[in-house]
Coordinates of C-alpha atoms and ligand atoms in Angstrom, one line a residue:
M1 CA 135.4 48.7 45.5
T2 CA 138.7 50.5 45.8
G3 CA 140.1 53.0 48.2
T4 CA 138.4 54.6 51.2
P5 CA 134.6 55.2 50.8
R6 CA 133.7 58.9 50.4
F7 CA 131.2 58.7 53.2
D8 CA 131.1 57.0 56.6
L9 CA 127.3 56.8 56.2
L10 CA 124.8 57.5 53.5
V11 CA 121.1 58.2 54.2
R12 CA 119.7 57.3 50.9
G13 CA 116.4 57.8 49.0
G14 CA 114.5 60.0 51.6
L15 CA 112.7 63.3 51.5
V16 CA 114.8 65.9 53.2
V17 CA 113.0 68.4 55.5
D18 CA 116.0 70.5 56.4
G19 CA 114.9 72.2 59.6
T20 CA 114.8 75.8 58.2
G21 CA 111.1 75.6 57.3
R22 CA 111.9 75.3 53.6
P23 CA 109.8 72.8 51.5
A24 CA 110.8 69.2 51.6
R25 CA 113.0 68.0 48.7
P26 CA 114.3 64.6 47.6
A27 CA 118.0 64.3 48.5
D28 CA 120.5 61.8 49.8
V29 CA 122.6 62.8 52.8
G30 CA 126.2 61.8 53.2
V31 CA 128.1 61.8 56.5
S32 CA 131.9 62.0 56.8
G33 CA 133.8 63.0 59.9
G34 CA 130.6 63.7 61.7
R35 CA 129.5 66.3 59.2
L36 CA 126.8 66.4 56.5
T37 CA 126.9 66.6 52.7
V38 CA 123.6 67.1 50.9
L39 CA 123.3 65.2 47.6
P40 CA 120.3 66.5 45.7
R41 CA 118.4 63.9 43.6
D42 CA 116.2 64.7 40.7
S43 CA 112.6 64.4 41.8
S44 CA 111.5 62.4 38.7
P45 CA 109.0 59.6 39.4
G46 CA 110.9 56.6 40.7
S47 CA 113.8 58.2 42.4
A48 CA 112.1 59.2 45.6
S49 CA 110.2 56.0 45.7
G50 CA 113.3 53.9 45.4
S51 CA 114.6 52.8 42.1
A52 CA 118.3 52.0 42.7
S53 CA 119.6 53.9 39.7
G54 CA 121.6 56.9 38.7
S55 CA 123.1 59.0 41.5
V56 CA 121.6 56.8 44.1
S57 CA 123.5 53.7 43.2
R58 CA 126.7 55.6 42.6
S59 CA 126.6 57.1 46.0
V60 CA 125.9 53.8 47.7
A61 CA 129.2 52.5 46.4
D62 CA 130.8 55.5 48.1
A63 CA 129.6 54.8 51.6
A64 CA 130.8 52.5 54.4
E65 CA 127.2 52.2 55.8
V66 CA 123.8 52.9 54.2
L67 CA 120.5 53.8 55.8
D68 CA 117.6 53.2 53.4
A69 CA 115.2 56.2 53.8
R70 CA 112.9 55.5 50.9
G71 CA 109.4 56.7 51.6
R72 CA 110.7 58.4 54.8
V73 CA 111.4 61.9 55.9
V74 CA 115.0 62.8 56.8
S75 CA 115.2 65.7 59.2
P76 CA 117.8 67.2 61.6
G77 CA 117.8 65.5 65.0
F78 CA 115.2 66.9 67.3
V79 CA 116.3 69.4 69.9
D80 CA 114.4 69.0 73.1
V81 CA 114.6 72.5 74.5
H82 CA 113.0 71.7 77.8
T83 CA 114.0 68.7 79.9
H84 CA 114.7 67.8 83.5
S85 CA 117.0 65.0 82.5
D86 CA 120.0 66.6 84.3
G87 CA 120.8 63.6 86.4
V88 CA 119.1 60.6 84.8
A89 CA 122.1 59.4 82.8
L90 CA 124.2 59.4 86.0
L91 CA 121.9 56.8 87.5
G92 CA 123.7 53.6 86.5
P93 CA 122.5 50.0 87.0
P94 CA 122.6 48.6 90.6
G95 CA 126.2 48.5 91.7
G96 CA 127.4 50.6 88.9
G97 CA 128.2 47.6 86.7
D98 CA 128.6 49.5 83.5
G99 CA 131.5 51.4 85.0
S100 CA 129.6 54.6 85.1
G101 CA 129.9 54.8 88.9
G102 CA 126.1 55.1 89.2
V103 CA 124.6 53.5 92.2
S104 CA 120.8 53.2 91.6
G105 CA 118.2 53.4 89.0
G106 CA 118.8 50.1 87.3
D107 CA 116.8 49.0 84.3
S108 CA 114.3 51.8 84.7
G109 CA 117.1 54.3 84.7
R110 CA 118.3 52.8 81.4
E111 CA 114.8 52.7 80.0
L112 CA 114.4 56.4 80.9
V113 CA 117.6 57.5 79.1
R114 CA 116.5 55.5 76.0
A115 CA 113.0 57.0 75.8
S116 CA 114.3 60.4 74.6
V117 CA 116.6 58.9 72.0
L118 CA 113.9 56.6 70.6
Q119 CA 111.7 59.6 69.9
G120 CA 114.4 61.2 67.8
V121 CA 116.0 63.7 70.3
T122 CA 119.6 64.2 69.5
T123 CA 120.2 67.1 71.9
E124 CA 118.5 67.6 75.3
I125 CA 118.6 71.0 77.0
C126 CA 118.3 70.5 80.8
G127 CA 118.7 72.8 83.7
N128 CA 115.2 74.2 83.2
C129 CA 112.7 75.8 85.6
G130 CA 115.4 77.2 87.9
S131 CA 116.8 73.7 88.7
S132 CA 120.2 72.5 87.5
L133 CA 122.9 70.3 89.1
F134 CA 125.3 73.2 89.4
P135 CA 126.6 75.7 90.5
A136 CA 127.2 76.1 94.2
L137 CA 129.8 77.5 96.6
P138 CA 132.0 74.6 97.9
E139 CA 130.6 74.8 101.4
R140 CA 127.1 74.2 100.1
L141 CA 127.8 71.2 97.9
A142 CA 127.2 68.5 100.5
A143 CA 123.8 69.8 101.4
M144 CA 122.8 70.2 97.8
R145 CA 123.9 66.6 97.1
A146 CA 121.7 65.4 99.8
E147 CA 118.7 67.2 98.2
T148 CA 119.4 65.9 94.7
R149 CA 119.7 62.3 96.1
I150 CA 116.0 62.7 97.2
T151 CA 114.9 64.6 94.1
F152 CA 116.4 62.2 91.5
G153 CA 116.0 59.0 93.5
G154 CA 119.7 58.3 93.4
D155 CA 123.1 59.7 93.9
V156 CA 123.5 62.0 90.9
G157 CA 125.6 64.7 92.6
A158 CA 125.8 68.4 92.7
Y159 CA 128.6 70.3 91.1
A160 CA 130.6 73.5 91.7
D161 CA 130.2 74.7 88.1
F162 CA 129.3 73.7 84.5
A163 CA 132.7 72.1 84.0
G164 CA 132.2 69.8 86.9
F165 CA 128.8 68.8 85.6
A166 CA 130.2 68.2 82.1
A167 CA 133.0 66.1 83.5
A168 CA 130.6 63.9 85.5
H169 CA 128.5 63.3 82.4
G170 CA 131.6 62.8 80.4
R171 CA 132.4 59.7 82.4
V172 CA 129.0 58.1 81.4
P173 CA 128.5 56.9 77.9
R174 CA 125.4 58.4 76.3
A175 CA 123.6 58.2 73.0
N176 CA 122.6 61.8 72.4
N177 CA 124.0 65.2 73.4
L178 CA 123.2 67.2 76.5
A179 CA 123.3 71.0 77.1
S180 CA 122.4 72.7 80.4
L181 CA 121.1 76.0 81.5
V182 CA 122.1 77.5 84.9
G183 CA 119.1 77.2 87.3
H184 CA 118.4 80.2 89.4
G185 CA 116.9 78.2 92.2
T186 CA 120.1 76.0 92.3
L187 CA 122.2 79.1 92.2
R188 CA 120.3 80.6 95.1
A189 CA 120.4 77.4 97.1
G190 CA 124.1 77.1 96.3
V191 CA 124.8 80.5 97.9
L192 CA 122.1 81.2 100.5
G193 CA 120.7 77.8 101.1
P194 CA 116.9 77.1 100.5
V195 CA 115.7 80.0 102.7
D196 CA 112.8 82.4 102.3
R197 CA 114.5 85.8 102.4
P198 CA 116.0 88.3 99.9
A199 CA 119.6 87.8 98.9
R200 CA 122.1 90.2 100.6
P201 CA 124.2 92.3 98.2
A202 CA 127.3 90.1 98.8
E203 CA 125.2 87.0 98.2
L204 CA 123.8 88.4 94.9
R205 CA 127.4 89.2 93.8
A206 CA 128.4 85.6 94.6
M207 CA 125.4 84.3 92.6
C208 CA 126.4 86.5 89.6
A209 CA 130.0 85.3 89.8
L210 CA 129.0 81.7 89.8
L211 CA 126.6 82.2 86.9
D212 CA 129.3 84.1 85.0
A213 CA 131.8 81.3 85.4
S214 CA 129.4 78.6 84.3
L215 CA 128.2 80.6 81.3
A216 CA 131.8 81.2 80.3
Q217 CA 132.4 77.4 80.5
G218 CA 129.5 76.7 78.2
A219 CA 126.2 76.6 80.0
A220 CA 123.4 77.6 77.7
G221 CA 121.7 80.4 79.6
L222 CA 119.9 81.3 82.8
S223 CA 116.6 79.6 83.8
T224 CA 114.2 80.5 86.5
G225 CA 111.3 78.6 88.1
L226 CA 109.6 81.4 90.0
I227 CA 106.8 79.1 91.3
Y228 CA 109.3 76.8 92.9
T229 CA 111.1 77.3 96.1
P230 CA 113.8 78.6 96.5
G231 CA 113.5 80.5 93.3
S232 CA 110.1 81.9 94.3
Y233 CA 111.8 83.7 97.3
A234 CA 113.5 86.1 94.9
G235 CA 112.1 89.4 93.8
T236 CA 112.2 90.8 90.3
A237 CA 115.4 92.8 90.9
E238 CA 117.4 89.8 91.9
V239 CA 116.5 88.1 88.6
V240 CA 117.3 91.2 86.6
A241 CA 120.8 91.3 88.1
L242 CA 121.4 87.7 87.1
A243 CA 119.8 88.1 83.6
E244 CA 122.3 90.9 83.0
V245 CA 125.0 88.4 83.3
A246 CA 123.3 86.1 80.8
A247 CA 122.9 89.1 78.5
R248 CA 126.7 89.8 78.6
H249 CA 127.2 86.3 77.3
G250 CA 124.6 86.7 74.6
K251 CA 122.6 83.9 76.2
P252 CA 118.8 83.8 76.9
Y253 CA 116.8 84.3 80.0
V254 CA 114.5 81.2 80.1
T255 CA 111.6 81.3 82.6
H256 CA 108.9 79.2 84.1
L257 CA 106.7 82.2 84.9
R258 CA 105.8 83.0 88.5
D259 CA 102.2 82.2 87.7
E260 CA 100.8 80.1 84.8
M261 CA 97.2 80.3 86.1
S262 CA 95.0 83.1 87.2
R263 CA 97.8 85.7 87.2
V264 CA 99.6 84.5 84.1
E265 CA 99.5 87.8 82.4
E266 CA 101.1 89.7 85.3
A267 CA 103.7 87.0 85.5
L268 CA 104.4 87.4 81.8
E269 CA 104.8 91.1 82.2
E270 CA 107.4 90.5 85.0
A271 CA 109.4 88.3 82.5
I272 CA 109.2 91.0 79.9
E273 CA 110.4 93.6 82.4
I274 CA 113.3 91.3 83.4
S275 CA 114.2 90.9 79.7
R276 CA 114.0 94.6 79.0
R277 CA 115.9 95.8 82.0
S278 CA 118.6 93.2 81.6
G279 CA 119.0 93.1 77.8
A280 CA 118.7 89.3 77.8
A281 CA 116.6 87.6 75.2
L282 CA 113.4 86.1 76.7
H283 CA 112.3 82.5 76.3
V284 CA 109.0 81.5 78.1
S285 CA 109.1 77.9 79.1
H286 CA 106.2 75.5 78.4
H287 CA 103.8 78.4 77.8
K288 CA 100.3 77.6 79.1
T289 CA 97.3 79.3 80.7
A290 CA 96.2 76.6 83.2
G291 CA 93.4 76.3 85.7
R292 CA 89.8 77.1 85.1
Y293 CA 90.3 80.9 85.7
A294 CA 93.0 81.1 83.0
W295 CA 91.5 78.9 80.3
G296 CA 91.4 80.7 77.0
R297 CA 93.9 83.3 78.2
T298 CA 96.4 82.4 75.4
E299 CA 94.1 84.6 73.3
R300 CA 95.7 87.5 75.2
T301 CA 99.2 86.2 76.0
L302 CA 100.1 85.2 72.5
P303 CA 99.0 88.4 70.8
R304 CA 101.1 90.2 73.5
L305 CA 104.2 88.1 72.5
A306 CA 103.5 88.7 68.8
E307 CA 103.3 92.5 69.5
L308 CA 106.6 92.5 71.3
R309 CA 108.3 90.5 68.5
A310 CA 106.9 92.9 65.9
G311 CA 108.4 95.7 68.0
G312 CA 111.8 94.0 67.7
M313 CA 112.0 92.2 71.0
D314 CA 113.8 88.8 70.9
V315 CA 111.1 86.6 72.6
T316 CA 110.2 83.0 72.0
C317 CA 108.5 80.1 73.9
D318 CA 108.3 76.4 74.0
V319 CA 105.3 74.1 74.5
Y320 CA 104.5 70.4 75.0
P321 CA 101.5 68.8 73.2
Y322 CA 99.5 67.7 76.2
T323 CA 96.7 69.2 78.3
A324 CA 98.3 67.8 81.5
G325 CA 101.4 69.1 83.3
S326 CA 103.6 67.4 85.8
T327 CA 105.5 68.7 88.8
A328 CA 106.3 68.0 92.4
L329 CA 103.5 67.5 94.9
A330 CA 105.3 69.8 97.3
A331 CA 104.7 72.6 94.8
M332 CA 101.0 72.3 95.6
L333 CA 101.7 73.7 99.0
P334 CA 102.2 77.4 99.8
P335 CA 105.8 78.8 99.5
W336 CA 106.4 79.2 103.3
A337 CA 105.7 75.4 103.7
N338 CA 108.9 74.7 101.7
D339 CA 111.1 77.2 103.5
G340 CA 114.3 75.4 104.4
G341 CA 114.1 72.6 102.0
L342 CA 112.5 69.1 101.9
R343 CA 113.4 68.2 105.5
A344 CA 111.9 71.3 106.9
L345 CA 108.8 70.7 104.7
T346 CA 108.2 67.2 106.1
A347 CA 108.8 68.4 109.6
R348 CA 106.0 71.0 109.1
L349 CA 103.7 68.4 107.6
G350 CA 104.0 66.4 110.8
D351 CA 102.4 69.3 112.7
P352 CA 98.5 69.4 112.6
A353 CA 98.4 73.1 113.2
Q354 CA 100.8 73.7 110.2
R355 CA 98.6 71.5 108.1
D356 CA 95.6 73.5 108.9
R357 CA 97.5 76.7 107.9
M358 CA 98.3 75.0 104.5
R359 CA 94.7 74.0 104.1
R360 CA 93.5 77.5 104.6
A361 CA 96.2 78.9 102.3
I362 CA 95.0 76.6 99.5
A363 CA 91.3 77.6 100.1
E364 CA 91.9 81.3 100.4
G365 CA 95.1 81.9 98.3
V366 CA 98.3 83.7 99.2
P367 CA 99.3 86.8 97.3
G368 CA 102.0 86.1 94.7
W369 CA 101.5 82.3 94.9
E370 CA 100.1 80.3 92.0
N371 CA 98.0 77.9 94.0
T372 CA 97.4 75.0 91.5
V373 CA 94.9 73.2 93.7
G374 CA 92.9 76.4 94.4
N375 CA 92.7 76.9 90.6
G376 CA 91.6 73.3 89.9
G377 CA 91.0 70.9 92.7
W378 CA 92.6 67.7 94.1
D379 CA 90.5 65.7 91.6
R380 CA 92.8 67.1 88.8
I381 CA 96.0 66.0 90.6
S382 CA 97.1 62.4 90.2
V383 CA 100.1 60.7 91.7
A384 CA 102.8 60.0 89.1
C385 CA 105.8 58.7 91.2
A386 CA 105.7 57.7 94.8
P387 CA 108.3 54.9 95.0
R388 CA 107.1 53.6 98.4
H389 CA 103.4 53.7 97.4
P390 CA 103.1 52.1 94.0
R391 CA 99.4 51.5 94.5
A392 CA 98.8 55.3 94.8
E393 CA 100.4 55.9 91.4
G394 CA 97.8 56.8 88.8
A395 CA 95.1 57.7 91.3
T396 CA 94.0 61.3 92.0
I397 CA 94.5 62.8 95.5
A398 CA 90.7 63.2 95.6
D399 CA 90.2 59.5 94.9
L400 CA 92.7 58.5 97.5
A401 CA 91.0 60.8 100.0
A402 CA 87.6 59.4 99.3
A403 CA 88.8 55.8 99.6
A404 CA 90.4 56.6 102.9
G405 CA 87.6 58.8 104.2
A406 CA 90.2 61.5 104.8
D407 CA 90.7 65.1 103.8
P408 CA 92.7 65.5 100.5
L409 CA 95.3 67.7 102.1
D410 CA 96.0 65.1 104.8
V411 CA 96.4 62.4 102.2
A412 CA 98.8 64.6 100.3
A413 CA 100.7 65.5 103.5
D414 CA 100.9 61.9 104.7
L415 CA 102.2 60.8 101.3
L416 CA 104.9 63.5 101.3
V417 CA 106.0 62.6 104.8
A418 CA 106.3 59.0 103.9
E419 CA 108.2 59.8 100.7
D420 CA 110.6 62.3 102.4
G421 CA 109.0 65.1 100.5
E422 CA 109.5 63.8 97.0
V423 CA 106.3 62.9 95.1
T424 CA 105.7 63.7 91.5
I425 CA 102.2 64.5 90.3
I426 CA 100.4 65.0 87.0
S427 CA 98.1 68.0 86.9
H428 CA 95.2 67.9 84.4
S429 CA 95.0 71.7 84.3
M430 CA 94.8 72.8 80.6
I431 CA 92.4 72.9 77.7
E432 CA 93.1 71.7 74.2
D433 CA 92.3 75.0 72.5
D434 CA 95.1 76.7 74.5
V435 CA 97.6 74.0 73.7
R436 CA 96.8 74.3 70.0
R437 CA 97.1 78.0 70.0
V438 CA 100.5 77.9 71.5
L439 CA 101.7 75.0 69.2
A440 CA 100.6 77.1 66.2
A441 CA 102.4 80.3 67.3
P442 CA 105.2 80.9 64.8
Y443 CA 107.8 81.5 67.6
A444 CA 106.9 78.4 69.7
M445 CA 109.3 75.5 69.7
I446 CA 108.9 72.1 71.1
G447 CA 110.1 70.9 74.5
S448 CA 109.0 67.8 76.3
D449 CA 109.4 69.1 79.9
G450 CA 110.1 65.5 80.6
V451 CA 111.0 64.6 84.2
P452 CA 112.7 61.2 83.9
K453 CA 113.2 59.5 87.2
P454 CA 113.1 55.9 88.2
G455 CA 109.8 54.2 89.1
G456 CA 106.2 55.2 88.9
R457 CA 104.2 56.5 86.0
P458 CA 105.9 59.6 84.7
H459 CA 104.1 62.0 82.3
P460 CA 104.2 60.3 78.8
R461 CA 105.7 63.5 77.3
W462 CA 109.2 62.2 78.0
A463 CA 108.7 59.4 75.5
G464 CA 106.0 60.9 73.2
T465 CA 106.3 64.6 72.7
F466 CA 107.9 64.8 69.3
P467 CA 106.1 61.9 67.5
R468 CA 102.8 63.3 69.0
V469 CA 103.4 66.7 67.4
L470 CA 104.2 65.0 64.0
G471 CA 101.4 62.4 64.2
R472 CA 98.5 64.1 65.9
Y473 CA 99.1 67.8 65.2
V474 CA 100.6 67.6 61.7
R475 CA 99.1 64.5 60.1
E476 CA 95.8 64.0 61.9
L477 CA 94.7 67.5 62.7
G478 CA 96.6 69.6 60.1
L479 CA 97.4 72.2 62.7
L480 CA 101.0 72.5 61.5
G481 CA 102.7 71.9 58.2
L482 CA 105.4 69.2 58.3
E483 CA 108.2 71.6 57.5
E484 CA 106.9 74.1 60.1
A485 CA 106.7 71.4 62.8
V486 CA 110.2 70.1 62.0
H487 CA 111.5 73.7 62.1
K488 CA 110.1 74.1 65.6
M489 CA 111.9 70.9 66.7
T490 CA 115.2 71.7 65.1
G491 CA 116.4 74.9 63.4
M492 CA 114.3 77.3 65.6
A493 CA 115.5 75.6 68.7
A494 CA 119.1 75.5 67.7
A495 CA 119.1 79.2 66.9
R496 CA 117.5 80.1 70.2
F497 CA 120.0 78.2 72.3
G498 CA 123.2 78.8 70.3
L499 CA 123.6 75.2 69.0
T500 CA 125.8 76.3 66.1
G501 CA 125.8 74.0 63.1
R502 CA 122.9 71.9 64.5
G503 CA 119.2 71.8 63.8
V504 CA 119.7 72.0 60.0
I505 CA 120.6 69.7 57.1
R506 CA 123.1 71.5 55.0
D507 CA 126.7 70.9 53.9
G508 CA 129.1 71.0 56.9
A509 CA 126.4 70.8 59.6
H510 CA 126.8 68.3 62.5
A511 CA 125.5 64.9 61.5
D512 CA 122.5 64.7 63.8
L513 CA 119.6 63.2 61.9
V514 CA 116.2 61.5 62.3
V515 CA 114.5 59.3 59.7
F516 CA 110.8 58.9 60.3
D517 CA 107.8 57.7 58.4
P518 CA 105.4 60.6 58.0
A519 CA 102.4 58.3 57.5
E520 CA 103.2 56.2 60.6
V521 CA 104.9 58.5 63.1
A522 CA 102.8 58.6 66.4
D523 CA 103.3 58.6 70.1
L524 CA 102.3 55.4 71.9
A525 CA 103.2 56.5 75.4
T526 CA 100.2 57.0 77.7
F527 CA 99.5 57.9 81.3
T528 CA 99.3 54.2 82.1
E529 CA 102.2 53.1 79.9
P530 CA 104.3 56.2 79.9
L531 CA 107.5 54.9 78.4
L532 CA 106.3 53.1 75.3
P533 CA 108.5 54.0 72.4
P534 CA 106.8 55.8 69.5
A535 CA 105.8 54.3 66.1
G536 CA 107.4 55.4 62.9
V537 CA 110.8 56.7 64.1
G538 CA 113.1 54.4 62.2
A539 CA 116.6 55.8 62.6
V540 CA 118.4 58.3 64.7
V541 CA 122.0 59.5 64.0
V542 CA 124.1 61.5 66.5
G543 CA 127.4 63.0 65.4
G544 CA 127.4 60.6 62.4
A545 CA 126.9 57.4 64.4
V546 CA 123.6 55.5 64.1
V547 CA 122.2 55.3 67.6
V548 CA 118.7 53.9 66.6
R549 CA 118.1 51.6 63.7
D550 CA 114.7 50.1 62.9
G551 CA 113.4 51.7 66.0
E552 CA 115.9 49.9 68.3
E553 CA 119.0 51.3 70.0
T554 CA 122.2 50.1 68.4
G555 CA 124.3 50.6 71.5
A556 CA 126.4 53.4 69.9
R557 CA 127.2 56.1 72.4
P558 CA 128.5 59.1 70.5
G559 CA 126.7 61.7 72.7
R560 CA 128.5 64.3 74.8
V561 CA 127.9 67.4 76.8
L562 CA 127.8 70.5 74.6
A563 CA 129.7 73.6 75.8
L564 CA 127.9 76.5 74.1
Ligands
LIG1 ZN1 108.7 74.3 84.5

């Protein structure tokens, strides 16, 4: 061996699925300076299955490090377009012993960060559903920090702008990359506070200015969560004004619709109107038609999206491969109950008369409010995370109520009060046919909607989404072709969110890769063991550094916050 190797890393002997949707082909992939070089192999018998001859052995001599990918698929690193991982990496071990300055979270925090990487995700996009860790006016930051301390179960901070968020993450070593949308709910709370009223003109101008600054610094787009307070307090016009700012930056309007249940079609029309009036591209988050009144409604929403696309509108969506969702227990209560934030909510829950009002609102509905429990029932809502009540985790609210001989709303209310308003739930609200229809839509990409926070039994999607699509929906059910599924996880996602030079395997692209066994890949995470790593994901490469080898983290931390 003489001189410097041509490549820092060579992924040798695999079948390349390049993320564009094109057919798989045998090729080696070289990495130098964090960028890819594709080295086609002839597909004669023996070369893909591993004879160390010809071009293969020559290229091995040219590399400082080799990953053996014989019998495996080599694809671009997965882009998780929908996460709530904004703060999890900032939760260091107790006492902040890794120098990150984190104060809580401990081993579970570390395990949470790892789960995404082990399933092959090389870029996470957070700031979804209207909730991000920035921006805010300086005078609102302390109050926002207090709320995030409750929401994330630790001191993860709140930042004036994207640059502040990126700087905080920049101080914490991470394995994969992170990009963030600007959350409309955060923006609203960061100017008005968490109050139930329209924004005044000056406040809307301030929101637009904060959004503009963060988008200019590199945030990925604007997100809304119009079922969640305080985003739900905004009318359509307010969101149009903000989406116009996103449009000026050429960045998408990403929305958790105002209703994903009985009024999902109306909510979709509102999103379409916002996109049309503002000029921003539309991306519908975790598209679903949930609750018994909306089951089967994807037979109407998907043709509507297809029709808009055929007419030239830039509209896409994402989906996770499960029939259960996960959110905050507080979101099961009517919007007025959350007016003023978590402290105001728990104060109201202490008042029996207010509880009765909430009980009636759930039974009768409130115009413009999704009302998950009214669409399903407390027997479909199970407790995921309630740190002070580990024995409640995994049980449904209906079961807890039956065991206590109490009314379900009182059980939910008592739990919320005892947990300072922060309880995560899993909502078994969808049917498989709808999930499959959305997965198969040619403009649907994959997003986990993972909500990593310490403790409890989070939804298994944070650890299982991508291997589940590849194992269950590609290999077992044949719903998607392999190349098509990989495209949804990589190239399609990178194009939507402006991840230039990512999501594809081609000469000069960023060296973010996954090596997986198409015969073995499968999710192992379940509702009872939600963080179990998947099977069949052998290696993960971020920026040319191997972060996972033989299914285990290597300890390399090449990840960073991406300014887009
Ligand atoms: Zn959402």
